[in-house]
Amino acid sequence: METYLRSELQRLREEWSGLVTQAPPLPVFDWEALKEVLLDHTHTPVHEMVVRGALAAVLKQAPFMTPELLLQNILVVAHSALDQDFAAGLEDGPEAPMT
């Protein structure tokens, strides 16, 4: 599957190369350090679970993302970590009513 996605991505880049502008690359960072920083800002166990799961998903898909999309996804995870109202009501478990 990964080989297929990489070949399709390469084909797309070649086909649309005239429309693609090369943005400067993202700064180099360590995923583990990013996870630790985000976890330091979580407020509840639910926030921690969301950050761990979402960041793992972003990391898995990162090779197929443009730098802009990768940054956008990282910012969404960071927002989820910092938003005290995110997943409100889930502290009691998945069956708890949403408020």
CSV table of N, CA, C and O in Angstrom, one decimal:
chain,number,residue,atom,x,y,z
A,1,MET,N,0.8,-1.2,0.0
A,1,MET,CA,0.0,0.0,0.0
A,1,MET,C,0.9,1.3,0.0
A,1,MET,O,0.6,2.2,-0.7
A,2,GLU,N,1.9,1.2,0.8
A,2,GLU,CA,2.8,2.4,0.9
A,2,GLU,C,3.5,2.7,-0.4
A,2,GLU,O,3.6,3.8,-0.8
A,3,THR,N,3.9,1.6,-1.1
A,3,THR,CA,4.6,1.8,-2.4
A,3,THR,C,3.6,2.3,-3.4
A,3,THR,O,4.0,3.2,-4.2
A,4,TYR,N,2.4,1.9,-3.4
A,4,TYR,CA,1.4,2.4,-4.3
A,4,TYR,C,1.2,3.9,-4.0
A,4,TYR,O,1.1,4.7,-5.0
A,5,LEU,N,1.0,4.3,-2.8
A,5,LEU,CA,0.8,5.7,-2.4
A,5,LEU,C,2.0,6.6,-2.9
A,5,LEU,O,1.8,7.7,-3.4
A,6,ARG,N,3.2,6.1,-2.6
A,6,ARG,CA,4.4,6.8,-3.0
A,6,ARG,C,4.4,7.0,-4.5
A,6,ARG,O,4.7,8.1,-5.0
A,7,SER,N,4.1,5.9,-5.3
A,7,SER,CA,4.1,6.0,-6.7
A,7,SER,C,3.1,7.0,-7.3
A,7,SER,O,3.3,7.8,-8.2
A,8,GLU,N,1.9,6.9,-6.6
A,8,GLU,CA,0.8,7.9,-7.0
A,8,GLU,C,1.2,9.3,-6.7
A,8,GLU,O,0.9,10.2,-7.5
A,9,LEU,N,1.8,9.5,-5.6
A,9,LEU,CA,2.2,10.8,-5.2
A,9,LEU,C,3.3,11.4,-6.2
A,9,LEU,O,3.2,12.5,-6.6
A,10,GLN,N,4.2,10.5,-6.6
A,10,GLN,CA,5.2,10.9,-7.5
A,10,GLN,C,4.6,11.2,-8.9
A,10,GLN,O,4.9,12.2,-9.5
A,11,ARG,N,3.6,10.4,-9.3
A,11,ARG,CA,2.9,10.6,-10.6
A,11,ARG,C,2.2,12.0,-10.5
A,11,ARG,O,2.2,12.8,-11.5
A,12,LEU,N,1.5,12.3,-9.4
A,12,LEU,CA,0.8,13.5,-9.3
A,12,LEU,C,1.7,14.7,-9.3
A,12,LEU,O,1.5,15.7,-10.0
A,13,ARG,N,2.9,14.6,-8.6
A,13,ARG,CA,3.9,15.7,-8.7
A,13,ARG,C,4.4,15.9,-10.1
A,13,ARG,O,4.5,17.1,-10.5
A,14,GLU,N,4.6,14.9,-10.8
A,14,GLU,CA,5.1,15.0,-12.2
A,14,GLU,C,4.1,15.6,-13.1
A,14,GLU,O,4.4,16.5,-13.9
A,15,GLU,N,2.8,15.2,-12.9
A,15,GLU,CA,1.8,15.7,-13.8
A,15,GLU,C,1.4,17.1,-13.5
A,15,GLU,O,1.1,17.9,-14.4
A,16,TRP,N,1.5,17.6,-12.3
A,16,TRP,CA,1.1,18.9,-11.9
A,16,TRP,C,2.3,19.8,-11.5
A,16,TRP,O,2.1,20.8,-10.8
A,17,SER,N,3.5,19.4,-11.9
A,17,SER,CA,4.7,20.1,-11.4
A,17,SER,C,4.7,21.6,-11.8
A,17,SER,O,5.3,22.4,-11.0
A,18,GLY,N,4.0,22.0,-12.8
A,18,GLY,CA,4.0,23.4,-13.2
A,18,GLY,C,3.2,24.2,-12.2
A,18,GLY,O,3.3,25.4,-12.0
A,19,LEU,N,2.2,23.6,-11.5
A,19,LEU,CA,1.4,24.3,-10.6
A,19,LEU,C,1.8,24.3,-9.1
A,19,LEU,O,1.3,25.0,-8.3
A,20,VAL,N,2.8,23.4,-8.9
A,20,VAL,CA,3.3,23.2,-7.5
A,20,VAL,C,4.4,24.2,-7.3
A,20,VAL,O,5.4,24.3,-8.0
A,21,THR,N,4.3,25.0,-6.2
A,21,THR,CA,5.4,25.9,-5.8
A,21,THR,C,6.1,25.2,-4.6
A,21,THR,O,5.5,24.6,-3.8
A,22,GLN,N,7.4,25.4,-4.6
A,22,GLN,CA,8.2,24.8,-3.5
A,22,GLN,C,8.2,25.7,-2.3
A,22,GLN,O,8.9,26.8,-2.5
A,23,ALA,N,7.6,25.4,-1.3
A,23,ALA,CA,7.7,26.2,-0.1
A,23,ALA,C,8.9,25.8,0.7
A,23,ALA,O,9.4,24.7,0.6
A,24,PRO,N,9.4,26.7,1.6
A,24,PRO,CA,10.5,26.3,2.4
A,24,PRO,C,10.1,25.1,3.3
A,24,PRO,O,9.0,25.0,3.7
A,25,PRO,N,11.0,24.2,3.5
A,25,PRO,CA,10.7,23.0,4.4
A,25,PRO,C,10.4,23.4,5.8
A,25,PRO,O,10.8,24.5,6.3
A,26,LEU,N,9.7,22.5,6.5
A,26,LEU,CA,9.4,22.8,7.9
A,26,LEU,C,10.8,22.7,8.6
A,26,LEU,O,11.7,21.9,8.2
A,27,PRO,N,10.9,23.4,9.8
A,27,PRO,CA,12.1,23.2,10.6
A,27,PRO,C,12.2,21.8,11.0
A,27,PRO,O,11.2,21.1,11.2
A,28,VAL,N,13.4,21.3,11.2
A,28,VAL,CA,13.6,20.0,11.7
A,28,VAL,C,13.2,19.9,13.2
A,28,VAL,O,13.5,20.8,14.0
A,29,PHE,N,12.4,18.9,13.5
A,29,PHE,CA,12.0,18.7,14.9
A,29,PHE,C,11.9,17.2,15.2
A,29,PHE,O,11.8,16.4,14.3
A,30,ASP,N,11.9,16.9,16.5
A,30,ASP,CA,11.9,15.5,16.9
A,30,ASP,C,10.4,15.2,17.4
A,30,ASP,O,9.8,16.0,18.2
A,31,TRP,N,9.8,14.2,16.8
A,31,TRP,CA,8.4,13.9,17.1
A,31,TRP,C,8.2,13.6,18.6
A,31,TRP,O,7.2,13.9,19.1
A,32,GLU,N,9.2,12.9,19.2
A,32,GLU,CA,9.0,12.6,20.6
A,32,GLU,C,9.0,13.8,21.4
A,32,GLU,O,8.3,14.0,22.4
A,33,ALA,N,9.9,14.8,21.1
A,33,ALA,CA,10.0,16.0,21.8
A,33,ALA,C,8.7,16.8,21.6
A,33,ALA,O,8.2,17.4,22.6
A,34,LEU,N,8.1,16.8,20.4
A,34,LEU,CA,6.9,17.5,20.1
A,34,LEU,C,5.8,16.9,21.0
A,34,LEU,O,5.0,17.6,21.6
A,35,LYS,N,5.7,15.5,21.0
A,35,LYS,CA,4.7,14.9,21.8
A,35,LYS,C,4.8,15.3,23.3
A,35,LYS,O,3.8,15.6,24.0
A,36,GLU,N,6.0,15.3,23.8
A,36,GLU,CA,6.2,15.7,25.2
A,36,GLU,C,5.8,17.1,25.5
A,36,GLU,O,5.2,17.4,26.5
A,37,VAL,N,6.1,18.0,24.6
A,37,VAL,CA,5.7,19.4,24.8
A,37,VAL,C,4.1,19.5,24.8
A,37,VAL,O,3.5,20.2,25.7
A,38,LEU,N,3.5,18.8,23.9
A,38,LEU,CA,2.0,18.8,23.8
A,38,LEU,C,1.4,18.2,25.0
A,38,LEU,O,0.4,18.7,25.6
A,39,LEU,N,2.0,17.1,25.5
A,39,LEU,CA,1.5,16.4,26.7
A,39,LEU,C,1.6,17.2,27.9
A,39,LEU,O,0.8,17.2,28.8
A,40,ASP,N,2.7,18.1,28.0
A,40,ASP,CA,2.9,19.0,29.1
A,40,ASP,C,1.7,20.0,29.2
A,40,ASP,O,1.5,20.6,30.3
A,41,HIS,N,1.0,20.2,28.1
A,41,HIS,CA,0.0,21.2,28.1
A,41,HIS,C,-1.4,20.6,28.2
A,41,HIS,O,-2.4,21.4,28.1
A,42,THR,N,-1.5,19.3,28.3
A,42,THR,CA,-2.9,18.7,28.4
A,42,THR,C,-3.4,19.0,29.8
A,42,THR,O,-2.7,19.1,30.8
A,43,HIS,N,-4.8,19.0,29.9
A,43,HIS,CA,-5.4,19.3,31.2
A,43,HIS,C,-6.1,18.1,31.8
A,43,HIS,O,-6.3,18.1,33.0
A,44,THR,N,-6.4,17.1,31.0
A,44,THR,CA,-7.1,15.9,31.6
A,44,THR,C,-6.5,14.6,30.9
A,44,THR,O,-5.9,14.7,29.9
A,45,PRO,N,-6.9,13.5,31.5
A,45,PRO,CA,-6.5,12.2,30.8
A,45,PRO,C,-7.1,12.1,29.4
A,45,PRO,O,-6.5,11.5,28.5
A,46,VAL,N,-8.3,12.6,29.2
A,46,VAL,CA,-8.9,12.6,27.9
A,46,VAL,C,-8.0,13.4,26.9
A,46,VAL,O,-7.8,13.0,25.8
A,47,HIS,N,-7.6,14.6,27.3
A,47,HIS,CA,-6.8,15.4,26.4
A,47,HIS,C,-5.5,14.6,26.1
A,47,HIS,O,-5.0,14.7,25.0
A,48,GLU,N,-4.9,14.0,27.1
A,48,GLU,CA,-3.7,13.2,26.9
A,48,GLU,C,-3.9,12.1,25.8
A,48,GLU,O,-3.1,11.9,24.9
A,49,MET,N,-5.0,11.4,26.0
A,49,MET,CA,-5.4,10.3,25.1
A,49,MET,C,-5.5,10.9,23.6
A,49,MET,O,-5.0,10.3,22.7
A,50,VAL,N,-6.2,12.0,23.5
A,50,VAL,CA,-6.4,12.6,22.2
A,50,VAL,C,-5.1,13.0,21.6
A,50,VAL,O,-4.9,12.8,20.4
A,51,VAL,N,-4.2,13.7,22.3
A,51,VAL,CA,-3.0,14.1,21.8
A,51,VAL,C,-2.1,12.9,21.3
A,51,VAL,O,-1.6,12.9,20.2
A,52,ARG,N,-2.1,11.9,22.2
A,52,ARG,CA,-1.3,10.7,21.8
A,52,ARG,C,-1.8,10.1,20.5
A,52,ARG,O,-1.0,9.8,19.6
A,53,GLY,N,-3.1,9.9,20.4
A,53,GLY,CA,-3.7,9.2,19.3
A,53,GLY,C,-3.6,10.1,18.0
A,53,GLY,O,-3.3,9.6,16.9
A,54,ALA,N,-3.9,11.4,18.1
A,54,ALA,CA,-3.9,12.2,17.0
A,54,ALA,C,-2.5,12.4,16.5
A,54,ALA,O,-2.3,12.4,15.2
A,55,LEU,N,-1.5,12.6,17.4
A,55,LEU,CA,-0.2,12.8,16.9
A,55,LEU,C,0.4,11.5,16.3
A,55,LEU,O,1.1,11.6,15.3
A,56,ALA,N,0.0,10.4,16.8
A,56,ALA,CA,0.4,9.1,16.1
A,56,ALA,C,-0.1,9.0,14.7
A,56,ALA,O,0.6,8.6,13.8
A,57,ALA,N,-1.4,9.4,14.5
A,57,ALA,CA,-2.0,9.4,13.2
A,57,ALA,C,-1.3,10.4,12.3
A,57,ALA,O,-1.1,10.1,11.1
A,58,VAL,N,-1.0,11.6,12.8
A,58,VAL,CA,-0.3,12.6,11.9
A,58,VAL,C,1.1,12.0,11.5
A,58,VAL,O,1.5,12.1,10.4
A,59,LEU,N,1.8,11.5,12.5
A,59,LEU,CA,3.1,10.9,12.2
A,59,LEU,C,3.0,9.8,11.1
A,59,LEU,O,3.9,9.8,10.2
A,60,LYS,N,2.0,9.0,11.2
A,60,LYS,CA,1.9,7.9,10.2
A,60,LYS,C,1.6,8.4,8.8
A,60,LYS,O,2.1,7.9,7.8
A,61,GLN,N,0.9,9.5,8.7
A,61,GLN,CA,0.5,10.1,7.4
A,61,GLN,C,1.5,11.2,6.9
A,61,GLN,O,1.4,11.6,5.8
A,62,ALA,N,2.4,11.6,7.8
A,62,ALA,CA,3.3,12.7,7.5
A,62,ALA,C,4.1,12.5,6.1
A,62,ALA,O,4.2,13.5,5.4
A,63,PRO,N,4.6,11.3,5.8
A,63,PRO,CA,5.3,11.2,4.6
A,63,PRO,C,4.5,11.5,3.3
A,63,PRO,O,5.1,11.8,2.3
A,64,PHE,N,3.2,11.5,3.4
A,64,PHE,CA,2.3,11.8,2.3
A,64,PHE,C,1.8,13.2,2.3
A,64,PHE,O,1.0,13.5,1.4
A,65,MET,N,2.1,14.0,3.2
A,65,MET,CA,1.6,15.3,3.4
A,65,MET,C,2.5,16.4,2.9
A,65,MET,O,3.7,16.2,2.9
A,66,THR,N,1.9,17.5,2.4
A,66,THR,CA,2.8,18.6,2.0
A,66,THR,C,3.2,19.3,3.3
A,66,THR,O,2.6,19.1,4.4
A,67,PRO,N,4.3,20.1,3.3
A,67,PRO,CA,4.7,20.8,4.6
A,67,PRO,C,3.5,21.6,5.2
A,67,PRO,O,3.3,21.6,6.4
A,68,GLU,N,2.7,22.2,4.3
A,68,GLU,CA,1.6,23.1,4.9
A,68,GLU,C,0.6,22.2,5.5
A,68,GLU,O,0.1,22.6,6.6
A,69,LEU,N,0.2,21.1,4.9
A,69,LEU,CA,-0.8,20.2,5.5
A,69,LEU,C,-0.3,19.6,6.8
A,69,LEU,O,-1.0,19.5,7.8
A,70,LEU,N,1.0,19.2,6.8
A,70,LEU,CA,1.6,18.7,8.1
A,70,LEU,C,1.5,19.7,9.2
A,70,LEU,O,1.1,19.4,10.3
A,71,LEU,N,1.9,20.9,8.9
A,71,LEU,CA,1.9,22.0,9.9
A,71,LEU,C,0.5,22.2,10.4
A,71,LEU,O,0.2,22.4,11.6
A,72,GLN,N,-0.5,22.2,9.5
A,72,GLN,CA,-1.9,22.4,9.8
A,72,GLN,C,-2.3,21.3,10.8
A,72,GLN,O,-3.0,21.6,11.8
A,73,ASN,N,-2.0,20.1,10.5
A,73,ASN,CA,-2.4,19.0,11.4
A,73,ASN,C,-1.7,19.0,12.7
A,73,ASN,O,-2.4,18.8,13.8
A,74,ILE,N,-0.5,19.4,12.8
A,74,ILE,CA,0.2,19.6,14.1
A,74,ILE,C,-0.5,20.7,14.9
A,74,ILE,O,-0.7,20.6,16.1
A,75,LEU,N,-0.9,21.8,14.2
A,75,LEU,CA,-1.5,22.9,14.9
A,75,LEU,C,-2.9,22.4,15.5
A,75,LEU,O,-3.3,22.9,16.5
A,76,VAL,N,-3.6,21.6,14.7
A,76,VAL,CA,-4.9,21.1,15.2
A,76,VAL,C,-4.7,20.2,16.5
A,76,VAL,O,-5.5,20.4,17.4
A,77,VAL,N,-3.7,19.4,16.5
A,77,VAL,CA,-3.4,18.6,17.7
A,77,VAL,C,-3.1,19.5,18.8
A,77,VAL,O,-3.5,19.3,20.0
A,78,ALA,N,-2.2,20.5,18.6
A,78,ALA,CA,-1.9,21.5,19.6
A,78,ALA,C,-3.1,22.2,20.2
A,78,ALA,O,-3.2,22.4,21.4
A,79,HIS,N,-4.0,22.6,19.3
A,79,HIS,CA,-5.2,23.3,19.7
A,79,HIS,C,-6.0,22.3,20.6
A,79,HIS,O,-6.6,22.8,21.6
A,80,SER,N,-6.1,21.1,20.2
A,80,SER,CA,-6.9,20.1,21.0
A,80,SER,C,-6.3,20.0,22.4
A,80,SER,O,-7.0,19.8,23.4
A,81,ALA,N,-4.9,20.0,22.5
A,81,ALA,CA,-4.3,19.9,23.8
A,81,ALA,C,-4.5,21.1,24.7
A,81,ALA,O,-4.7,21.0,25.9
A,82,LEU,N,-4.6,22.3,24.1
A,82,LEU,CA,-4.7,23.5,24.8
A,82,LEU,C,-6.2,23.9,25.1
A,82,LEU,O,-6.4,24.7,26.1
A,83,ASP,N,-7.1,23.4,24.4
A,83,ASP,CA,-8.5,23.8,24.5
A,83,ASP,C,-9.1,23.0,25.7
A,83,ASP,O,-9.4,21.8,25.7
A,84,GLN,N,-9.4,23.8,26.8
A,84,GLN,CA,-9.9,23.2,28.0
A,84,GLN,C,-11.3,22.6,27.9
A,84,GLN,O,-11.7,21.7,28.6
A,85,ASP,N,-12.0,23.1,26.9
A,85,ASP,CA,-13.4,22.6,26.6
A,85,ASP,C,-13.4,21.5,25.6
A,85,ASP,O,-14.5,20.9,25.4
A,86,PHE,N,-12.3,21.1,25.0
A,86,PHE,CA,-12.3,20.1,24.1
A,86,PHE,C,-12.6,18.7,24.8
A,86,PHE,O,-12.1,18.4,25.8
A,87,ALA,N,-13.5,18.0,24.2
A,87,ALA,CA,-14.0,16.7,24.7
A,87,ALA,C,-14.6,16.8,26.1
A,87,ALA,O,-14.5,15.9,26.9
A,88,ALA,N,-15.2,18.0,26.4
A,88,ALA,CA,-15.8,18.1,27.7
A,88,ALA,C,-16.9,17.1,27.9
A,88,ALA,O,-17.7,16.7,27.0
A,89,GLY,N,-16.9,16.5,29.1
A,89,GLY,CA,-17.9,15.5,29.4
A,89,GLY,C,-17.4,14.0,29.1
A,89,GLY,O,-18.1,13.1,29.5
A,90,LEU,N,-16.3,13.9,28.5
A,90,LEU,CA,-15.8,12.5,28.3
A,90,LEU,C,-14.9,12.0,29.4
A,90,LEU,O,-14.5,10.9,29.3
A,91,GLU,N,-14.7,12.8,30.4
A,91,GLU,CA,-13.9,12.3,31.5
A,91,GLU,C,-14.5,11.1,32.2
A,91,GLU,O,-13.8,10.3,32.8
A,92,ASP,N,-15.8,11.0,32.2
A,92,ASP,CA,-16.5,9.9,32.8
A,92,ASP,C,-16.6,8.7,32.0
A,92,ASP,O,-17.1,7.7,32.4
A,93,GLY,N,-16.0,8.7,30.8
A,93,GLY,CA,-16.1,7.6,29.9
A,93,GLY,C,-16.8,7.9,28.6
A,93,GLY,O,-17.5,8.9,28.5
A,94,PRO,N,-16.8,7.0,27.6
A,94,PRO,CA,-17.4,7.2,26.3
A,94,PRO,C,-18.9,7.3,26.4
A,94,PRO,O,-19.5,7.8,25.5
A,95,GLU,N,-19.5,6.7,27.4
A,95,GLU,CA,-21.0,6.7,27.5
A,95,GLU,C,-21.5,8.0,28.2
A,95,GLU,O,-22.7,8.1,28.3
A,96,ALA,N,-20.6,8.8,28.7
A,96,ALA,CA,-21.1,10.1,29.3
A,96,ALA,C,-21.8,11.0,28.3
A,96,ALA,O,-21.3,11.1,27.2
A,97,PRO,N,-22.8,11.7,28.7
A,97,PRO,CA,-23.5,12.6,27.8
A,97,PRO,C,-22.6,13.8,27.5
A,97,PRO,O,-21.9,14.3,28.4
A,98,MET,N,-22.6,14.3,26.3
A,98,MET,CA,-21.9,15.4,25.9
A,98,MET,C,-22.6,16.7,26.4
A,98,MET,O,-23.9,16.7,26.4
A,99,THR,N,-21.9,17.7,26.9
A,99,THR,CA,-22.5,18.9,27.4
A,99,THR,C,-22.2,20.0,26.4
A,99,THR,O,-21.4,20.0,25.6
